[in-house]
Tab-separated table of N, CA and C in Angstrom:
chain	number	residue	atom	x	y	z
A	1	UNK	N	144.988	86.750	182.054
A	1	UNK	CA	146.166	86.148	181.492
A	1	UNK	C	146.508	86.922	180.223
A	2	UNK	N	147.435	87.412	179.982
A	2	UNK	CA	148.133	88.032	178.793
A	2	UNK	C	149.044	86.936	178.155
A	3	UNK	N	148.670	87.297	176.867
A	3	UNK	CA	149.431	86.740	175.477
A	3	UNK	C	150.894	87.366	175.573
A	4	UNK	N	152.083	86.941	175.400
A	4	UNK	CA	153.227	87.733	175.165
A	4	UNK	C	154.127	87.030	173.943
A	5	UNK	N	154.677	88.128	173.348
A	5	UNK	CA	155.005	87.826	172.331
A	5	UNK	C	157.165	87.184	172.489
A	6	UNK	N	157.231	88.054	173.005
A	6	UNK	CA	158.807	87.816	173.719
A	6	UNK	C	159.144	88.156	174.947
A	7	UNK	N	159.195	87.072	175.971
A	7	UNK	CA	158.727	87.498	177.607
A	7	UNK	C	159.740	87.400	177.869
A	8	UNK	N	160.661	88.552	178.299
A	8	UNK	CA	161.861	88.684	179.270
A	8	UNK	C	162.643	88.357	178.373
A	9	UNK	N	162.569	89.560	177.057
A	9	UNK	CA	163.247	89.812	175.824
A	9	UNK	C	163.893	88.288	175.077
A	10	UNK	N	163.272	87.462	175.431
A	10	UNK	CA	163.418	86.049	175.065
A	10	UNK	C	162.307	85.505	173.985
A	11	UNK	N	162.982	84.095	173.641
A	11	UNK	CA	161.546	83.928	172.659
A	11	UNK	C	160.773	83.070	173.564
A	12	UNK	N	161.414	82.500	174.463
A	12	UNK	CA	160.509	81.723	175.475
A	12	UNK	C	160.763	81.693	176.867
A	13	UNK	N	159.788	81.854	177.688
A	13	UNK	CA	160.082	82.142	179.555
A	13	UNK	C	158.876	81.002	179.886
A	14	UNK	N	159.315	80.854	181.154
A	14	UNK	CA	158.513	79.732	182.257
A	14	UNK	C	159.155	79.893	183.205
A	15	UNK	N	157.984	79.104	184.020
A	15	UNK	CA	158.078	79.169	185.556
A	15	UNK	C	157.938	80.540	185.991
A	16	UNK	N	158.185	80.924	187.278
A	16	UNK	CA	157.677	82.040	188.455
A	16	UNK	C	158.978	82.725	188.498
A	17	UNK	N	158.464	84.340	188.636
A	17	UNK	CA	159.505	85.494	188.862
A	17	UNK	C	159.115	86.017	189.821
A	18	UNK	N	160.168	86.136	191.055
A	18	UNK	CA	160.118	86.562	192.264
A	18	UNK	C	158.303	86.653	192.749
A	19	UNK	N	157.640	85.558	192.378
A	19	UNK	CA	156.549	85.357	193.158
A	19	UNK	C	155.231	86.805	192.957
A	20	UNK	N	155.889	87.376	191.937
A	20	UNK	CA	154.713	88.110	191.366
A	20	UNK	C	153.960	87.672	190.065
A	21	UNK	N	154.724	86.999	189.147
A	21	UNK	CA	154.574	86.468	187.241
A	21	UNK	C	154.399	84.919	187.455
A	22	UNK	N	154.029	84.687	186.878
A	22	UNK	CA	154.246	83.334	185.934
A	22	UNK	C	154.256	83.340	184.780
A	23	UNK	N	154.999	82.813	184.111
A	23	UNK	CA	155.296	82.303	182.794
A	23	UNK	C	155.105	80.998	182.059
A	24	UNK	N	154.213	81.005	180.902
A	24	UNK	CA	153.665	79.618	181.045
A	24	UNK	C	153.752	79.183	179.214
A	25	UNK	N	153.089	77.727	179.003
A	25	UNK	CA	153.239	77.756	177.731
A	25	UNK	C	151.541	77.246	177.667
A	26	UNK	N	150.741	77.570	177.136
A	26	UNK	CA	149.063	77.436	176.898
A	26	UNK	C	148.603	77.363	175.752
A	27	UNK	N	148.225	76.016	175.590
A	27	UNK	CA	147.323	75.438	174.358
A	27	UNK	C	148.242	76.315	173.043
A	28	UNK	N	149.768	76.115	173.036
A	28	UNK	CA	150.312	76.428	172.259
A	28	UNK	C	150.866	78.414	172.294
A	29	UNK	N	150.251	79.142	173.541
A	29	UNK	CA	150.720	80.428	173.784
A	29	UNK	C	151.482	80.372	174.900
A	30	UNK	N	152.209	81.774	174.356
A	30	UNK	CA	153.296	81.772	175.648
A	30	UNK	C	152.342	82.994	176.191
A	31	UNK	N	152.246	82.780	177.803
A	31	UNK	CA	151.594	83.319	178.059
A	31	UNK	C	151.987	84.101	179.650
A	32	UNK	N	151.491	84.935	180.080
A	32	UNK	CA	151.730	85.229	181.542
A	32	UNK	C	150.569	85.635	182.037
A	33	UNK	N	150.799	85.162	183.690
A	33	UNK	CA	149.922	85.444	184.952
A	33	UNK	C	150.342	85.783	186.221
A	34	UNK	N	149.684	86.520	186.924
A	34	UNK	CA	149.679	86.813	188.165
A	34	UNK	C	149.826	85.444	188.778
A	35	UNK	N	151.169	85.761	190.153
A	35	UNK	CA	151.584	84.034	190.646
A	35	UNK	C	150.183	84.233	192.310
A	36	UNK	N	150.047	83.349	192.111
A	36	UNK	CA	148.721	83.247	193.195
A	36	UNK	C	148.916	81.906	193.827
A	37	UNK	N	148.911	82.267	195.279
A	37	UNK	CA	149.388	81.079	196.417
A	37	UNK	C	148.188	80.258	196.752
A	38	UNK	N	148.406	78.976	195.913
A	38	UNK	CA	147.403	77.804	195.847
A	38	UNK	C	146.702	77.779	197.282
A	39	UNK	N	145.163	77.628	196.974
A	39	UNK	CA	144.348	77.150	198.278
A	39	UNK	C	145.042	75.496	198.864
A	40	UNK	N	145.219	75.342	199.932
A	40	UNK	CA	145.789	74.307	200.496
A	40	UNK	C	145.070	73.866	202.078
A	41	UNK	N	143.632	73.474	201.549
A	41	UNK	CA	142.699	73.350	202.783
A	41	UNK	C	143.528	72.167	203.660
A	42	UNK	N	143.709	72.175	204.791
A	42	UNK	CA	144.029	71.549	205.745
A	42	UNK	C	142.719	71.077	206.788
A	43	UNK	N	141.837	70.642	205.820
A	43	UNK	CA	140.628	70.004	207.338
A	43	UNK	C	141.105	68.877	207.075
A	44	UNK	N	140.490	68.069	208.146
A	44	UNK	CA	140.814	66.877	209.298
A	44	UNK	C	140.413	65.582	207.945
A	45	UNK	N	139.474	65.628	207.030
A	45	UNK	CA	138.997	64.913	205.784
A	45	UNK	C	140.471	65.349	204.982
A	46	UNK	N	141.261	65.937	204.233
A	46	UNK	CA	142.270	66.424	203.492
A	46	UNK	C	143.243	65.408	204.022
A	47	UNK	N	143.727	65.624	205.246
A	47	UNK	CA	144.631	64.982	206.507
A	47	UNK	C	144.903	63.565	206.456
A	48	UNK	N	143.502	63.426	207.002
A	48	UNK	CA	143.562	61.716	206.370
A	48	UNK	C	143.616	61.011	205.640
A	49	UNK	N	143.192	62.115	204.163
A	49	UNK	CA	143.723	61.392	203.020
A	49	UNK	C	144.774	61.635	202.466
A	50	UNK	N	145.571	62.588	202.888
A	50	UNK	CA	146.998	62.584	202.852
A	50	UNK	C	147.588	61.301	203.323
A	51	UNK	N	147.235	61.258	204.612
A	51	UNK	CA	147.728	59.975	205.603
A	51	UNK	C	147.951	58.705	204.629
A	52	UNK	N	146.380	58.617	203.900
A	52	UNK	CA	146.014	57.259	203.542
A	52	UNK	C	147.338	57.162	202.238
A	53	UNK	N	147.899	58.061	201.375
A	53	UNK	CA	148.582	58.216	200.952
A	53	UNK	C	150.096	58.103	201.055
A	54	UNK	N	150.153	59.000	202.041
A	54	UNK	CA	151.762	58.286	202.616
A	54	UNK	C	152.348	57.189	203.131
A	55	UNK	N	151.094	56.411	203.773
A	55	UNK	CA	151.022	54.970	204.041
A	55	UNK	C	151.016	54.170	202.897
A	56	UNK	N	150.198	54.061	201.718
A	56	UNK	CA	150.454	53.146	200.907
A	56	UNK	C	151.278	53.213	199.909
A	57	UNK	N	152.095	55.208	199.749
A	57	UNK	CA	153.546	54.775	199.134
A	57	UNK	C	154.029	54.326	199.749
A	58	UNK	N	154.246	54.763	200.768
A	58	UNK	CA	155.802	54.255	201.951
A	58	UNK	C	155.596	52.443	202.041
A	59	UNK	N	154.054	52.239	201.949
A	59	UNK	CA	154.423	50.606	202.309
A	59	UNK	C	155.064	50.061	200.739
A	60	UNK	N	154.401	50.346	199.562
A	60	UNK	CA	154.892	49.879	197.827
A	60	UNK	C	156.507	50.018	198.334
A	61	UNK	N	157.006	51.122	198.727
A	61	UNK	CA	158.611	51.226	199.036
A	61	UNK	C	159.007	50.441	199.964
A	62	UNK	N	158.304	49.687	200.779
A	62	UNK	CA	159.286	49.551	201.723
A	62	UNK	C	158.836	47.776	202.321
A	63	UNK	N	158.256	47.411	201.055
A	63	UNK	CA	157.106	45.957	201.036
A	63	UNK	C	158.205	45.058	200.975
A	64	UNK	N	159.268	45.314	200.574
A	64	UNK	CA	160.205	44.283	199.919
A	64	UNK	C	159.869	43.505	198.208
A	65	UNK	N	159.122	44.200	197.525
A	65	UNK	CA	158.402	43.554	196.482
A	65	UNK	C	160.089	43.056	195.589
A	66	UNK	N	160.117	42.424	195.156
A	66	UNK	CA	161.097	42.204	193.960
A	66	UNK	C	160.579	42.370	192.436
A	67	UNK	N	161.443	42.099	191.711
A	67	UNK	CA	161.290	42.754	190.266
A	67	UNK	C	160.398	41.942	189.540
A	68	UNK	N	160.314	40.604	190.076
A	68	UNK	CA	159.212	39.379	189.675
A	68	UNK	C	157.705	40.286	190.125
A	69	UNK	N	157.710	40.634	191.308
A	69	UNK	CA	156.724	41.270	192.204
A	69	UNK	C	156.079	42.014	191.658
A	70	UNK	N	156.663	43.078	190.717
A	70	UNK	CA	156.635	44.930	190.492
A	70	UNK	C	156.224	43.875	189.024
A	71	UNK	N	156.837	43.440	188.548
A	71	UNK	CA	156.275	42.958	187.364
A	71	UNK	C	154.670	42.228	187.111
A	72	UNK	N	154.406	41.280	188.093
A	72	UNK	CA	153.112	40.593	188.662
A	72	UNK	C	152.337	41.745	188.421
A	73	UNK	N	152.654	42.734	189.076
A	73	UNK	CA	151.282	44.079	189.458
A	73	UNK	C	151.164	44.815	188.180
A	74	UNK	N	152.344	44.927	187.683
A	74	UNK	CA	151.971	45.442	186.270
A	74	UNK	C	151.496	44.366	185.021
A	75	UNK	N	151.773	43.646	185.214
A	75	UNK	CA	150.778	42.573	184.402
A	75	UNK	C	149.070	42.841	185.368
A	76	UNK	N	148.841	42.313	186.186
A	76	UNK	CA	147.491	42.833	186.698
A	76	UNK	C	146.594	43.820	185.907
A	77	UNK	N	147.355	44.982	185.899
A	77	UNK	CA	147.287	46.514	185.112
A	77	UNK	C	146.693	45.889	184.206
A	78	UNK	N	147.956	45.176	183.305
A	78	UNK	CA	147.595	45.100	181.767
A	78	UNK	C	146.054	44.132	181.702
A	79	UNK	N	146.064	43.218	182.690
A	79	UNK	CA	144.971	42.112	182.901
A	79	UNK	C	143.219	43.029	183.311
A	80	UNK	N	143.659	43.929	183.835
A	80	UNK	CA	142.540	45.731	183.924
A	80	UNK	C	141.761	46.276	183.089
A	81	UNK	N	142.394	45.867	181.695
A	81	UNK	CA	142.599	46.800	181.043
A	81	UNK	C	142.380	48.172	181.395
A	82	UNK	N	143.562	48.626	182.113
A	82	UNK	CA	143.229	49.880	182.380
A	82	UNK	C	144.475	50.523	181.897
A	83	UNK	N	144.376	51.763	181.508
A	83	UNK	CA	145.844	52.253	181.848
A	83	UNK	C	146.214	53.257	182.828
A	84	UNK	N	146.494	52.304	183.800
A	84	UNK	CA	147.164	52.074	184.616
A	84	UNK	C	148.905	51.733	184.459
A	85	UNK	N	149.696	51.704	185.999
A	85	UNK	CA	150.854	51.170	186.302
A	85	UNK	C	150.790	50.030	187.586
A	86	UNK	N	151.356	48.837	187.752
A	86	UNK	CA	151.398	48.443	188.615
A	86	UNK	C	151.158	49.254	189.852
A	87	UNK	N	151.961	50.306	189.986
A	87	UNK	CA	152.189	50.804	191.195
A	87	UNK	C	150.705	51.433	191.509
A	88	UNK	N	149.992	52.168	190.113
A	88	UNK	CA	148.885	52.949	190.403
A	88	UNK	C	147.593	51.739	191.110
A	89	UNK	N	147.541	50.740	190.586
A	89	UNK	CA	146.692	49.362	190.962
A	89	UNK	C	146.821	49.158	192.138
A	90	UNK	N	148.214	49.400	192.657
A	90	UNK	CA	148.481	48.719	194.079
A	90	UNK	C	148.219	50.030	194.785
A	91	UNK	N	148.416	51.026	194.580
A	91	UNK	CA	148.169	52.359	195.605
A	91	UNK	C	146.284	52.624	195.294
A	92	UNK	N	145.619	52.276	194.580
A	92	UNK	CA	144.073	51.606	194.436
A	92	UNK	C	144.038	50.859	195.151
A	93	UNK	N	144.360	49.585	195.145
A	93	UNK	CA	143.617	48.855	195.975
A	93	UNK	C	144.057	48.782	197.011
A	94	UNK	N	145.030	49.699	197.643
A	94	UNK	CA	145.934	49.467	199.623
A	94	UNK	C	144.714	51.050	199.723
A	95	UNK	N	144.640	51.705	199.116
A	95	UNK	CA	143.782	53.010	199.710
A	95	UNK	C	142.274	52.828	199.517
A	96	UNK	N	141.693	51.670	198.998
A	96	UNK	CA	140.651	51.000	199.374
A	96	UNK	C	140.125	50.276	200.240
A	97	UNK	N	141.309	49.398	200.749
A	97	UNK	CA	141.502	48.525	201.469
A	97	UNK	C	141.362	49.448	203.284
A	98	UNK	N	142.662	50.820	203.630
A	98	UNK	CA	142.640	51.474	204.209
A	98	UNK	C	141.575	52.724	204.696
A	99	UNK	N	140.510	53.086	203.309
A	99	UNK	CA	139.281	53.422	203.862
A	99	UNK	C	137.795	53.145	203.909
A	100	UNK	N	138.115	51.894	203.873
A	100	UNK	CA	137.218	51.224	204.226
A	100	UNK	C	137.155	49.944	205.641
A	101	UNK	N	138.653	50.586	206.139
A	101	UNK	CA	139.420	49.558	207.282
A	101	UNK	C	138.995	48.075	206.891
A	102	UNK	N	140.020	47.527	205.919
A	102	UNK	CA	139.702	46.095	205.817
A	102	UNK	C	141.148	45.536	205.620
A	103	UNK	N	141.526	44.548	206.259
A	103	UNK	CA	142.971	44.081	206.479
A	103	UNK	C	143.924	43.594	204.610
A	104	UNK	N	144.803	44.405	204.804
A	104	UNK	CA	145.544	44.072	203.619
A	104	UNK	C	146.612	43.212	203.663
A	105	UNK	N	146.145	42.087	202.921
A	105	UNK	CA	147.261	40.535	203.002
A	105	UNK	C	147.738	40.795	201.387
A	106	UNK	N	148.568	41.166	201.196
A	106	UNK	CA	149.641	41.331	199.851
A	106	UNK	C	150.190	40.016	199.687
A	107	UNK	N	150.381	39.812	198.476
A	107	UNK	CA	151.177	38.408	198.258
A	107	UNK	C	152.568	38.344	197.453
A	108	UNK	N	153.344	37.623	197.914
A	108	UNK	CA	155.096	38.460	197.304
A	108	UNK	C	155.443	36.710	196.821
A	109	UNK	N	157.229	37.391	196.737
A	109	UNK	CA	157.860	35.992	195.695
A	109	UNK	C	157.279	35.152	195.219
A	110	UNK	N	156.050	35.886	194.051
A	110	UNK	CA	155.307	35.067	192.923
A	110	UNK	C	156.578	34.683	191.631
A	111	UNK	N	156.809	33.076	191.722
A	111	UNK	CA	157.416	32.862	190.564
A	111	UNK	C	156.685	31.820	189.821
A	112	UNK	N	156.800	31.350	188.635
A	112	UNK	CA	156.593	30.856	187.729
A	112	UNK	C	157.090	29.506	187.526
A	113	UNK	N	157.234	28.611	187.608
A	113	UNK	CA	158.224	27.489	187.413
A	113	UNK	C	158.022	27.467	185.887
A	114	UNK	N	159.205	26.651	184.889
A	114	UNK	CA	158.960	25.832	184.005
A	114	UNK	C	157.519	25.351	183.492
A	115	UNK	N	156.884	25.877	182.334
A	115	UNK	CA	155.705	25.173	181.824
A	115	UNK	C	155.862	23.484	181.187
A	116	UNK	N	154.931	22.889	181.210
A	116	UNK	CA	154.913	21.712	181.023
A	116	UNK	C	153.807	21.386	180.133
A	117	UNK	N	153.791	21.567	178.637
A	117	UNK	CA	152.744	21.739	177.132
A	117	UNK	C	151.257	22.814	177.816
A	118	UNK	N	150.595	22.315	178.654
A	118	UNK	CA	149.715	23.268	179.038
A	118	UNK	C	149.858	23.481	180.546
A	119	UNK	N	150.250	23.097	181.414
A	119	UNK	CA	150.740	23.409	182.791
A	119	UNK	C	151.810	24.205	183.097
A	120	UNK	N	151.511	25.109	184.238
A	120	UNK	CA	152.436	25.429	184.839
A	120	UNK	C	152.057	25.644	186.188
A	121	UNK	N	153.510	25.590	187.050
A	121	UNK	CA	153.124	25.552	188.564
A	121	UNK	C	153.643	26.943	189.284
A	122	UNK	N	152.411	28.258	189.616
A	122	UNK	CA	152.848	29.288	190.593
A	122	UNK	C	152.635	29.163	191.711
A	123	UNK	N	154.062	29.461	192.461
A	123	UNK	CA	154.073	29.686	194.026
A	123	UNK	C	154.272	31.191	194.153
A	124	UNK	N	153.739	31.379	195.090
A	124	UNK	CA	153.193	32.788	196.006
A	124	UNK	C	153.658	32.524	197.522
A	125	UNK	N	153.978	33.819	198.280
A	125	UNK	CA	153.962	34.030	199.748
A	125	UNK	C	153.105	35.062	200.165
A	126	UNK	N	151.658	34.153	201.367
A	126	UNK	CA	151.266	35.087	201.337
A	126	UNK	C	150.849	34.958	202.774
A	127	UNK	N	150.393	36.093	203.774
A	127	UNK	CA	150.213	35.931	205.159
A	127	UNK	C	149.158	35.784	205.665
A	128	UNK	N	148.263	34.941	204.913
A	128	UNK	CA	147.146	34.161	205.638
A	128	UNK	C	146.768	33.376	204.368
A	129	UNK	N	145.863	31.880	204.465
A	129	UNK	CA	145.351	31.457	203.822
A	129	UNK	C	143.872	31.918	203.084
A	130	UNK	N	144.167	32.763	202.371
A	130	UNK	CA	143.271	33.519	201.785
A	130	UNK	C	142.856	32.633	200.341
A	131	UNK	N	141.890	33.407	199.818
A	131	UNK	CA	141.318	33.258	198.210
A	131	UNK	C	141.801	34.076	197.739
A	132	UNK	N	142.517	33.904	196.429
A	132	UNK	CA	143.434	34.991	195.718
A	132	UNK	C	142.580	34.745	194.306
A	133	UNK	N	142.411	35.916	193.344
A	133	UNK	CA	142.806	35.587	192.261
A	133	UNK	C	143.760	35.552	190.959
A	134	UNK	N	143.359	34.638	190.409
A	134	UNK	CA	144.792	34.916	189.163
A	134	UNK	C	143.981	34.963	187.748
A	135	UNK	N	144.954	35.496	187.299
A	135	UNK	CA	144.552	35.565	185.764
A	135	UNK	C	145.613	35.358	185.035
A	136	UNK	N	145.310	34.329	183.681
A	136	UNK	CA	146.002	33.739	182.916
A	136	UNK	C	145.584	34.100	181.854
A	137	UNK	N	145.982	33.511	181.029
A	137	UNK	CA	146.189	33.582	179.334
A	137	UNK	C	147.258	33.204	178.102
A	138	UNK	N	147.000	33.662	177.033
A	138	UNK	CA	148.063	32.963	175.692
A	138	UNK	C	149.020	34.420	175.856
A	139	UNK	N	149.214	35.467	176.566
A	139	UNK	CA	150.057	36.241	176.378
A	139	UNK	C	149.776	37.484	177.502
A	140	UNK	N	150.890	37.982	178.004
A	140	UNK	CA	151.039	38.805	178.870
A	140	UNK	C	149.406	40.150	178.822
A	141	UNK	N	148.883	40.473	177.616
A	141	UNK	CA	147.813	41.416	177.203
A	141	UNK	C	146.434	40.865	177.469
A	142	UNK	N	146.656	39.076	176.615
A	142	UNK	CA	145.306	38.791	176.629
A	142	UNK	C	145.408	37.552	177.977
A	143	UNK	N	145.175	37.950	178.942
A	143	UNK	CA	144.839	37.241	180.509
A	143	UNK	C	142.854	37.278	180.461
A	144	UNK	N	142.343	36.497	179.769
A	144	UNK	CA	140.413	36.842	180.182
A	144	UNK	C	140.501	35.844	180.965
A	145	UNK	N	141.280	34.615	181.213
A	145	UNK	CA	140.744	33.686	182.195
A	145	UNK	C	141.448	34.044	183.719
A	146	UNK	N	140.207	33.726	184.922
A	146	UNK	CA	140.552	33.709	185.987
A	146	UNK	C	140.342	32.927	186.994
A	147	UNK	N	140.506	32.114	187.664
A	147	UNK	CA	140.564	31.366	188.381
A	147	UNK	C	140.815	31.750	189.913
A	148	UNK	N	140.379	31.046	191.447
A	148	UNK	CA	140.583	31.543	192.494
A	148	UNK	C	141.065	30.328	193.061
């Protein structure tokens, strides 16, 4: 990799030139490299986890989740503490679920009713009578209690 000082009489270049250069910006250098055509193993292990992948975006897209929904999963996240995104939680646990072949029952139009001083009543739709859990709390961050 070479240091360059003004690449392509410019003060700054990037990206690929006709598939011989690259042009890059590195730990603060502008820099160039030889463009080299990524290894892209195609065995039958790669494949399927591609698969397992295109299946559990395409299902997040095409679940019908609503904005209550997409919101639920990203609270989850926050309930993780992970950082995480809803979406990353749910493409975790559908590509867990998928290799380890174990049936995925998702649960949708989670709303909230009206609280009542310490009550409140959530309804869920979900496609079998399963054990779910939830997690609550005094604020969207701090959820430590959980209940099934």
């Amino acid at each position: 990799m070479a240091k360059v000082r003004a690449p392509l009489m410019s003060f700054d270049a990037r990206g690929k030139l006709a598939d011989s250069l690259v042009y890059l910006g590195w730990k603060g250098l502008k820099t160039v490299r030889q463009y080299v055509i990524p290894a892209n193993p195609k065995t039958e292990l790669q494949k399927k986890q591609r698969a397992y992948f295109k299946t559990a975006v395409g299902e997040w897209h095409t679940s019908g989740f609503t904005a209550d929904d997409v919101k639920a999963w990203n609270l989850l996240a926050l309930a993780l503490k992970e950082a995480l995104s809803g979406f990353n939680i749910y493409l975790r646990l559908k590509l867990d679920a998928l290799i380890a072949v174990k049936d995925w029952n998702p649960i949708y139009n989670v709303s909230i009713a009206a609280t009542d001083g310490d009550t409140a009543t959530l309804t869920a739709t979900g496609f079998e009578a399963l054990s779910y859990m939830l997690y609550y709390g005094t604020s969207k961050t701090a959820m430590f209690n959980t209940t099934q």
